Amino acid sequence: MASPSGLRGRRGRAVAAALATVAVLAGLGVASGTAPTANASTARQTMACAADGFCEDFESQTGGEPTGRWSVEARDCSGTGTVTVDTAEAHSGTQSIRVDGGGGYCNHVFAGTSLTDTDLGDTVYVRFWVRHGTPLPDAHVTFAAMNDAGDADRDLRMGGQNGALQWNRESDDATLPEQSPDGVALSVPLPVDTWTCVEAQLDGAAGHVATWVDGELVEGLVADGDPTHDVDSQWLGRADWRPSLTDLRLGWESYGGDTDTLWFDDVAVGSSALGC
Ligand code: CA
């Protein structure tokens, strides 16, 4: 659906709320003006879309490279990787974004969108559904990156290492969890050939991180300000880290030679919990 997030101010937000409701109802096949039959999670998503962030189901994309609030981006250098609107796989409706991620550092490729048109506060929730075909490798990879204006415009990265999900801070290469065997064991793999719901809470006031996979909090992907060996003691070595996110990019960055094919759908960003 088209994002209403460009509308500003109280009246703009009211219009945005109405548009988002119509869009969600349309997606459910419910005519505007009739009682919604949305379940609780859809209602939460609707609220978050309307209030301060955006949501995107990619159904209004017309094929080829993503357009609208999205563009194909490669921060440092690019190669064979591609991002296209896909009609073969979808979490909702009939369309998603497909990323063919190549191996090697210069295969950065992402579907990116700015967050500067949102009314987000210090705490940002990012939720997306992802499907991919190759288990997370031993080498470091990234499939979601966010420019952190609070960290000299370096990236906050979500991806994998040692076969499990991790956060990585580009500025100092800190990882969450620490990449010890005990730390990695407190994270989880990203399942293959199925849609998985990933949600992160990034608290820019406290410098905290929390991460849910299919609605379950992942112990190894939490930085709570209280250093825990194998989890966030390395991460909290930068006690002054306070994320201030200005964009969201979904795609592929491979620091080894690993490739993957990934699909993303039902992306939402807001300042309250989004759910799956
Ligand atoms: Ca979709």
PDB file of N, CA and C in Angstrom, residues 51-131:
ATOM      1  N   ALA A  51       0.483   6.189  13.352  1.00  0.00           N
ATOM      2  CA  ALA A  51       0.881   7.174  14.336  1.00  0.00           C
ATOM      3  C   ALA A  51       2.185   7.888  13.984  1.00  0.00           C
ATOM      4  N   ASP A  52       3.196   7.146  13.654  1.00  0.00           N
ATOM      5  CA  ASP A  52       4.504   7.801  13.605  1.00  0.00           C
ATOM      6  C   ASP A  52       5.499   7.145  12.660  1.00  0.00           C
ATOM      7  N   GLY A  53       5.177   6.031  12.094  1.00  0.00           N
ATOM      8  CA  GLY A  53       6.147   5.342  11.246  1.00  0.00           C
ATOM      9  C   GLY A  53       5.569   5.051   9.880  1.00  0.00           C
ATOM     10  N   PHE A  54       5.794   3.847   9.409  1.00  0.00           N
ATOM     11  CA  PHE A  54       5.201   3.435   8.141  1.00  0.00           C
ATOM     12  C   PHE A  54       5.097   1.920   8.123  1.00  0.00           C
ATOM     13  N   CYS A  55       4.290   1.412   7.208  1.00  0.00           N
ATOM     14  CA  CYS A  55       4.311  -0.013   6.944  1.00  0.00           C
ATOM     15  C   CYS A  55       4.234  -0.219   5.442  1.00  0.00           C
ATOM     16  N   GLU A  56       4.698  -1.364   5.019  1.00  0.00           N
ATOM     17  CA  GLU A  56       4.874  -1.601   3.581  1.00  0.00           C
ATOM     18  C   GLU A  56       4.645  -3.074   3.301  1.00  0.00           C
ATOM     19  N   ASP A  57       3.692  -3.349   2.399  1.00  0.00           N
ATOM     20  CA  ASP A  57       3.464  -4.744   2.014  1.00  0.00           C
ATOM     21  C   ASP A  57       3.899  -5.024   0.574  1.00  0.00           C
ATOM     22  N   PHE A  58       4.421  -4.020  -0.098  1.00  0.00           N
ATOM     23  CA  PHE A  58       4.973  -4.118  -1.457  1.00  0.00           C
ATOM     24  C   PHE A  58       3.929  -4.473  -2.508  1.00  0.00           C
ATOM     25  N   GLU A  59       2.641  -4.414  -2.139  1.00  0.00           N
ATOM     26  CA  GLU A  59       1.609  -4.795  -3.110  1.00  0.00           C
ATOM     27  C   GLU A  59       1.406  -3.730  -4.177  1.00  0.00           C
ATOM     28  N   SER A  60       1.778  -2.488  -3.899  1.00  0.00           N
ATOM     29  CA  SER A  60       1.570  -1.433  -4.896  1.00  0.00           C
ATOM     30  C   SER A  60       2.765  -1.270  -5.824  1.00  0.00           C
ATOM     31  N   GLN A  61       3.810  -2.057  -5.604  1.00  0.00           N
ATOM     32  CA  GLN A  61       4.980  -1.986  -6.487  1.00  0.00           C
ATOM     33  C   GLN A  61       4.625  -2.576  -7.855  1.00  0.00           C
ATOM     34  N   THR A  62       5.233  -2.031  -8.887  1.00  0.00           N
ATOM     35  CA  THR A  62       4.825  -2.422 -10.243  1.00  0.00           C
ATOM     36  C   THR A  62       5.847  -3.300 -10.943  1.00  0.00           C
ATOM     37  N   GLY A  63       6.844  -3.793 -10.229  1.00  0.00           N
ATOM     38  CA  GLY A  63       7.797  -4.712 -10.840  1.00  0.00           C
ATOM     39  C   GLY A  63       9.146  -4.066 -11.049  1.00  0.00           C
ATOM     40  N   GLY A  64      10.116  -4.895 -11.389  1.00  0.00           N
ATOM     41  CA  GLY A  64      11.472  -4.386 -11.554  1.00  0.00           C
ATOM     42  C   GLY A  64      12.057  -3.990 -10.210  1.00  0.00           C
ATOM     43  N   GLU A  65      12.784  -2.891 -10.194  1.00  0.00           N
ATOM     44  CA  GLU A  65      13.356  -2.431  -8.937  1.00  0.00           C
ATOM     45  C   GLU A  65      12.288  -1.710  -8.107  1.00  0.00           C
ATOM     46  N   PRO A  66      12.368  -1.804  -6.776  1.00  0.00           N
ATOM     47  CA  PRO A  66      11.364  -1.149  -5.940  1.00  0.00           C
ATOM     48  C   PRO A  66      11.412   0.364  -6.088  1.00  0.00           C
ATOM     49  N   THR A  67      10.223   0.986  -5.994  1.00  0.00           N
ATOM     50  CA  THR A  67      10.096   2.443  -6.143  1.00  0.00           C
ATOM     51  C   THR A  67       9.323   2.995  -4.954  1.00  0.00           C
ATOM     52  N   GLY A  68       8.802   4.191  -5.079  1.00  0.00           N
ATOM     53  CA  GLY A  68       8.110   4.829  -3.975  1.00  0.00           C
ATOM     54  C   GLY A  68       9.109   5.242  -2.915  1.00  0.00           C
ATOM     55  N   ARG A  69       8.893   4.835  -1.682  1.00  0.00           N
ATOM     56  CA  ARG A  69       9.830   5.211  -0.631  1.00  0.00           C
ATOM     57  C   ARG A  69      11.086   4.345  -0.647  1.00  0.00           C
ATOM     58  N   TRP A  70      11.133   3.369  -1.550  1.00  0.00           N
ATOM     59  CA  TRP A  70      12.259   2.437  -1.609  1.00  0.00           C
ATOM     60  C   TRP A  70      13.135   2.699  -2.824  1.00  0.00           C
ATOM     61  N   SER A  71      14.412   2.453  -2.668  1.00  0.00           N
ATOM     62  CA  SER A  71      15.313   2.470  -3.810  1.00  0.00           C
ATOM     63  C   SER A  71      16.393   1.430  -3.574  1.00  0.00           C
ATOM     64  N   VAL A  72      17.050   1.042  -4.661  1.00  0.00           N
ATOM     65  CA  VAL A  72      18.140   0.067  -4.556  1.00  0.00           C
ATOM     66  C   VAL A  72      19.402   0.820  -4.170  1.00  0.00           C
ATOM     67  N   GLU A  73      20.034   0.362  -3.106  1.00  0.00           N
ATOM     68  CA  GLU A  73      21.190   1.076  -2.577  1.00  0.00           C
ATOM     69  C   GLU A  73      22.337   0.105  -2.314  1.00  0.00           C
ATOM     70  N   ALA A  74      23.529   0.615  -2.507  1.00  0.00           N
ATOM     71  CA  ALA A  74      24.736  -0.128  -2.163  1.00  0.00           C
ATOM     72  C   ALA A  74      25.706   0.873  -1.568  1.00  0.00           C
ATOM     73  N   ARG A  75      25.909   0.789  -0.268  1.00  0.00           N
ATOM     74  CA  ARG A  75      26.606   1.870   0.425  1.00  0.00           C
ATOM     75  C   ARG A  75      28.046   2.034  -0.060  1.00  0.00           C
ATOM     76  N   ASP A  76      28.795   0.974  -0.098  1.00  0.00           N
ATOM     77  CA  ASP A  76      30.228   1.112  -0.353  1.00  0.00           C
ATOM     78  C   ASP A  76      30.613   0.725  -1.770  1.00  0.00           C
ATOM     79  N   CYS A  77      30.113  -0.402  -2.218  1.00  0.00           N
ATOM     80  CA  CYS A  77      30.426  -0.854  -3.574  1.00  0.00           C
ATOM     81  C   CYS A  77      29.469  -1.987  -3.899  1.00  0.00           C
ATOM     82  N   SER A  78      29.267  -2.232  -5.175  1.00  0.00           N
ATOM     83  CA  SER A  78      28.279  -3.231  -5.576  1.00  0.00           C
ATOM     84  C   SER A  78      28.847  -4.130  -6.656  1.00  0.00           C
ATOM     85  N   GLY A  79      28.155  -5.255  -6.865  1.00  0.00           N
ATOM     86  CA  GLY A  79      28.611  -6.222  -7.867  1.00  0.00           C
ATOM     87  C   GLY A  79      27.439  -6.871  -8.552  1.00  0.00           C
ATOM     88  N   THR A  80      27.292  -8.178  -8.355  1.00  0.00           N
ATOM     89  CA  THR A  80      26.253  -8.920  -9.072  1.00  0.00           C
ATOM     90  C   THR A  80      24.929  -8.962  -8.322  1.00  0.00           C
ATOM     91  N   GLY A  81      24.897  -8.496  -7.063  1.00  0.00           N
ATOM     92  CA  GLY A  81      23.671  -8.570  -6.277  1.00  0.00           C
ATOM     93  C   GLY A  81      22.558  -7.733  -6.872  1.00  0.00           C
ATOM     94  N   THR A  82      21.310  -8.215  -6.727  1.00  0.00           N
ATOM     95  CA  THR A  82      20.159  -7.501  -7.285  1.00  0.00           C
ATOM     96  C   THR A  82      19.024  -7.444  -6.266  1.00  0.00           C
ATOM     97  N   VAL A  83      18.173  -6.430  -6.420  1.00  0.00           N
ATOM     98  CA  VAL A  83      16.934  -6.287  -5.647  1.00  0.00           C
ATOM     99  C   VAL A  83      15.803  -6.076  -6.633  1.00  0.00           C
ATOM    100  N   THR A  84      14.775  -6.906  -6.555  1.00  0.00           N
ATOM    101  CA  THR A  84      13.650  -6.778  -7.473  1.00  0.00           C
ATOM    102  C   THR A  84      12.337  -7.045  -6.745  1.00  0.00           C
ATOM    103  N   VAL A  85      11.274  -6.453  -7.264  1.00  0.00           N
ATOM    104  CA  VAL A  85       9.932  -6.785  -6.795  1.00  0.00           C
ATOM    105  C   VAL A  85       9.608  -8.183  -7.303  1.00  0.00           C
ATOM    106  N   ASP A  86       9.100  -9.034  -6.406  1.00  0.00           N
ATOM    107  CA  ASP A  86       8.919 -10.444  -6.739  1.00  0.00           C
ATOM    108  C   ASP A  86       7.457 -10.848  -6.598  1.00  0.00           C
ATOM    109  N   THR A  87       6.984 -11.634  -7.549  1.00  0.00           N
ATOM    110  CA  THR A  87       5.604 -12.112  -7.488  1.00  0.00           C
ATOM    111  C   THR A  87       5.544 -13.617  -7.250  1.00  0.00           C
ATOM    112  N   ALA A  88       6.692 -14.248  -7.021  1.00  0.00           N
ATOM    113  CA  ALA A  88       6.703 -15.696  -6.789  1.00  0.00           C
ATOM    114  C   ALA A  88       6.571 -16.045  -5.318  1.00  0.00           C
ATOM    115  N   GLU A  89       7.079 -15.167  -4.452  1.00  0.00           N
ATOM    116  CA  GLU A  89       7.002 -15.405  -3.005  1.00  0.00           C
ATOM    117  C   GLU A  89       6.392 -14.171  -2.357  1.00  0.00           C
ATOM    118  N   ALA A  90       5.540 -14.388  -1.362  1.00  0.00           N
ATOM    119  CA  ALA A  90       4.974 -13.261  -0.618  1.00  0.00           C
ATOM    120  C   ALA A  90       4.527 -13.746   0.741  1.00  0.00           C
ATOM    121  N   HIS A  91       4.729 -12.887   1.748  1.00  0.00           N
ATOM    122  CA  HIS A  91       4.139 -13.195   3.053  1.00  0.00           C
ATOM    123  C   HIS A  91       2.710 -12.718   3.086  1.00  0.00           C
ATOM    124  N   SER A  92       2.471 -11.530   2.541  1.00  0.00           N
ATOM    125  CA  SER A  92       1.103 -11.043   2.394  1.00  0.00           C
ATOM    126  C   SER A  92       0.850 -10.781   0.924  1.00  0.00           C
ATOM    127  N   GLY A  93      -0.385 -10.949   0.504  1.00  0.00           N
ATOM    128  CA  GLY A  93      -0.733 -10.639  -0.877  1.00  0.00           C
ATOM    129  C   GLY A  93       0.039 -11.487  -1.858  1.00  0.00           C
ATOM    130  N   THR A  94       0.537 -10.831  -2.901  1.00  0.00           N
ATOM    131  CA  THR A  94       1.202 -11.582  -3.966  1.00  0.00           C
ATOM    132  C   THR A  94       2.595 -11.068  -4.263  1.00  0.00           C
ATOM    133  N   GLN A  95       3.067 -10.064  -3.511  1.00  0.00           N
ATOM    134  CA  GLN A  95       4.365  -9.482  -3.850  1.00  0.00           C
ATOM    135  C   GLN A  95       5.261  -9.317  -2.624  1.00  0.00           C
ATOM    136  N   SER A  96       6.550  -9.368  -2.879  1.00  0.00           N
ATOM    137  CA  SER A  96       7.548  -9.108  -1.855  1.00  0.00           C
ATOM    138  C   SER A  96       8.760  -8.496  -2.551  1.00  0.00           C
ATOM    139  N   ILE A  97       9.816  -8.285  -1.778  1.00  0.00           N
ATOM    140  CA  ILE A  97      11.079  -7.835  -2.344  1.00  0.00           C
ATOM    141  C   ILE A  97      12.047  -9.013  -2.330  1.00  0.00           C
ATOM    142  N   ARG A  98      12.653  -9.299  -3.468  1.00  0.00           N
ATOM    143  CA  ARG A  98      13.626 -10.389  -3.577  1.00  0.00           C
ATOM    144  C   ARG A  98      15.035  -9.812  -3.684  1.00  0.00           C
ATOM    145  N   VAL A  99      15.923 -10.366  -2.887  1.00  0.00           N
ATOM    146  CA  VAL A  99      17.327  -9.965  -2.904  1.00  0.00           C
ATOM    147  C   VAL A  99      18.155 -11.169  -3.325  1.00  0.00           C
ATOM    148  N   ASP A 100      18.872 -11.024  -4.413  1.00  0.00           N
ATOM    149  CA  ASP A 100      19.858 -12.027  -4.813  1.00  0.00           C
ATOM    150  C   ASP A 100      21.211 -11.502  -4.378  1.00  0.00           C
ATOM    151  N   GLY A 101      21.678 -12.026  -3.264  1.00  0.00           N
ATOM    152  CA  GLY A 101      22.884 -11.502  -2.655  1.00  0.00           C
ATOM    153  C   GLY A 101      24.122 -12.276  -3.099  1.00  0.00           C
ATOM    154  N   GLY A 102      25.080 -11.556  -3.660  1.00  0.00           N
ATOM    155  CA  GLY A 102      26.309 -12.171  -4.121  1.00  0.00           C
ATOM    156  C   GLY A 102      27.347 -12.256  -3.012  1.00  0.00           C
ATOM    157  N   GLY A 103      28.390 -13.019  -3.266  1.00  0.00           N
ATOM    158  CA  GLY A 103      29.437 -13.205  -2.278  1.00  0.00           C
ATOM    159  C   GLY A 103      30.516 -12.138  -2.389  1.00  0.00           C
ATOM    160  N   GLY A 104      31.181 -11.888  -1.285  1.00  0.00           N
ATOM    161  CA  GLY A 104      32.283 -10.938  -1.299  1.00  0.00           C
ATOM    162  C   GLY A 104      31.836  -9.547  -0.904  1.00  0.00           C
ATOM    163  N   TYR A 105      32.771  -8.794  -0.363  1.00  0.00           N
ATOM    164  CA  TYR A 105      32.420  -7.505   0.232  1.00  0.00           C
ATOM    165  C   TYR A 105      31.758  -6.573  -0.766  1.00  0.00           C
ATOM    166  N   CYS A 106      32.227  -6.528  -1.997  1.00  0.00           N
ATOM    167  CA  CYS A 106      31.666  -5.577  -2.961  1.00  0.00           C
ATOM    168  C   CYS A 106      30.447  -6.139  -3.668  1.00  0.00           C
ATOM    169  N   ASN A 107      29.589  -6.777  -2.916  1.00  0.00           N
ATOM    170  CA  ASN A 107      28.291  -7.166  -3.429  1.00  0.00           C
ATOM    171  C   ASN A 107      27.184  -6.604  -2.546  1.00  0.00           C
ATOM    172  N   HIS A 108      27.435  -5.423  -1.991  1.00  0.00           N
ATOM    173  CA  HIS A 108      26.377  -4.787  -1.202  1.00  0.00           C
ATOM    174  C   HIS A 108      25.170  -4.546  -2.106  1.00  0.00           C
ATOM    175  N   VAL A 109      23.995  -4.935  -1.629  1.00  0.00           N
ATOM    176  CA  VAL A 109      22.777  -4.537  -2.340  1.00  0.00           C
ATOM    177  C   VAL A 109      21.614  -4.569  -1.356  1.00  0.00           C
ATOM    178  N   PHE A 110      20.844  -3.481  -1.350  1.00  0.00           N
ATOM    179  CA  PHE A 110      19.753  -3.335  -0.385  1.00  0.00           C
ATOM    180  C   PHE A 110      18.576  -2.612  -1.030  1.00  0.00           C
ATOM    181  N   ALA A 111      17.382  -2.919  -0.523  1.00  0.00           N
ATOM    182  CA  ALA A 111      16.227  -2.053  -0.721  1.00  0.00           C
ATOM    183  C   ALA A 111      16.204  -1.109   0.468  1.00  0.00           C
ATOM    184  N   GLY A 112      16.418   0.168   0.212  1.00  0.00           N
ATOM    185  CA  GLY A 112      16.568   1.117   1.307  1.00  0.00           C
ATOM    186  C   GLY A 112      15.470   2.156   1.325  1.00  0.00           C
ATOM    187  N   THR A 113      15.194   2.644   2.530  1.00  0.00           N
ATOM    188  CA  THR A 113      14.216   3.719   2.678  1.00  0.00           C
ATOM    189  C   THR A 113      14.651   4.645   3.803  1.00  0.00           C
ATOM    190  N   SER A 114      14.408   5.917   3.614  1.00  0.00           N
ATOM    191  CA  SER A 114      14.723   6.893   4.657  1.00  0.00           C
ATOM    192  C   SER A 114      13.725   6.795   5.803  1.00  0.00           C
ATOM    193  N   LEU A 115      14.178   7.116   6.993  1.00  0.00           N
ATOM    194  CA  LEU A 115      13.278   7.219   8.147  1.00  0.00           C
ATOM    195  C   LEU A 115      13.078   8.668   8.566  1.00  0.00           C
ATOM    196  N   THR A 116      13.647   9.600   7.800  1.00  0.00           N
ATOM    197  CA  THR A 116      13.604  10.996   8.251  1.00  0.00           C
ATOM    198  C   THR A 116      12.235  11.633   8.028  1.00  0.00           C
ATOM    199  N   ASP A 117      11.321  10.961   7.328  1.00  0.00           N
ATOM    200  CA  ASP A 117       9.971  11.498   7.142  1.00  0.00           C
ATOM    201  C   ASP A 117       9.011  10.978   8.211  1.00  0.00           C
ATOM    202  N   THR A 118       9.520  10.232   9.168  1.00  0.00           N
ATOM    203  CA  THR A 118       8.667   9.683  10.215  1.00  0.00           C
ATOM    204  C   THR A 118       8.691  10.598  11.443  1.00  0.00           C
ATOM    205  N   ASP A 119       7.792  10.317  12.373  1.00  0.00           N
ATOM    206  CA  ASP A 119       7.735  11.081  13.626  1.00  0.00           C
ATOM    207  C   ASP A 119       8.200  10.212  14.795  1.00  0.00           C
ATOM    208  N   LEU A 120       9.195   9.381  14.540  1.00  0.00           N
ATOM    209  CA  LEU A 120       9.655   8.447  15.560  1.00  0.00           C
ATOM    210  C   LEU A 120      10.347   9.177  16.699  1.00  0.00           C
ATOM    211  N   GLY A 121      10.210   8.662  17.899  1.00  0.00           N
ATOM    212  CA  GLY A 121      10.903   9.214  19.055  1.00  0.00           C
ATOM    213  C   GLY A 121      12.216   8.495  19.280  1.00  0.00           C
ATOM    214  N   ASP A 122      12.663   8.491  20.518  1.00  0.00           N
ATOM    215  CA  ASP A 122      13.937   7.852  20.836  1.00  0.00           C
ATOM    216  C   ASP A 122      13.902   6.342  20.603  1.00  0.00           C
ATOM    217  N   THR A 123      12.768   5.742  20.888  1.00  0.00           N
ATOM    218  CA  THR A 123      12.675   4.287  20.760  1.00  0.00           C
ATOM    219  C   THR A 123      12.026   3.930  19.432  1.00  0.00           C
ATOM    220  N   VAL A 124      12.711   3.086  18.673  1.00  0.00           N
ATOM    221  CA  VAL A 124      12.256   2.697  17.348  1.00  0.00           C
ATOM    222  C   VAL A 124      12.075   1.184  17.310  1.00  0.00           C
ATOM    223  N   TYR A 125      10.933   0.772  16.827  1.00  0.00           N
ATOM    224  CA  TYR A 125      10.698  -0.647  16.557  1.00  0.00           C
ATOM    225  C   TYR A 125      10.751  -0.866  15.042  1.00  0.00           C
ATOM    226  N   VAL A 126      11.465  -1.906  14.646  1.00  0.00           N
ATOM    227  CA  VAL A 126      11.554  -2.296  13.242  1.00  0.00           C
ATOM    228  C   VAL A 126      11.103  -3.748  13.149  1.00  0.00           C
ATOM    229  N   ARG A 127      10.139  -4.005  12.302  1.00  0.00           N
ATOM    230  CA  ARG A 127       9.618  -5.366  12.156  1.00  0.00           C
ATOM    231  C   ARG A 127       9.576  -5.706  10.664  1.00  0.00           C
ATOM    232  N   PHE A 128      10.051  -6.888  10.315  1.00  0.00           N
ATOM    233  CA  PHE A 128       9.907  -7.355   8.940  1.00  0.00           C
ATOM    234  C   PHE A 128       9.787  -8.863   8.938  1.00  0.00           C
ATOM    235  N   TRP A 129       9.213  -9.350   7.859  1.00  0.00           N
ATOM    236  CA  TRP A 129       9.190 -10.787   7.614  1.00  0.00           C
ATOM    237  C   TRP A 129      10.251 -11.090   6.575  1.00  0.00           C
ATOM    238  N   VAL A 130      11.007 -12.139   6.805  1.00  0.00           N
ATOM    239  CA  VAL A 130      12.087 -12.508   5.898  1.00  0.00           C
ATOM    240  C   VAL A 130      12.039 -14.011   5.628  1.00  0.00           C
ATOM    241  N   ARG A 131      12.348 -14.351   4.396  1.00  0.00           N
ATOM    242  CA  ARG A 131      12.464 -15.754   3.982  1.00  0.00           C
ATOM    243  C   ARG A 131      13.783 -15.853   3.238  1.00  0.00           C
TER     244      ARG A 131
END
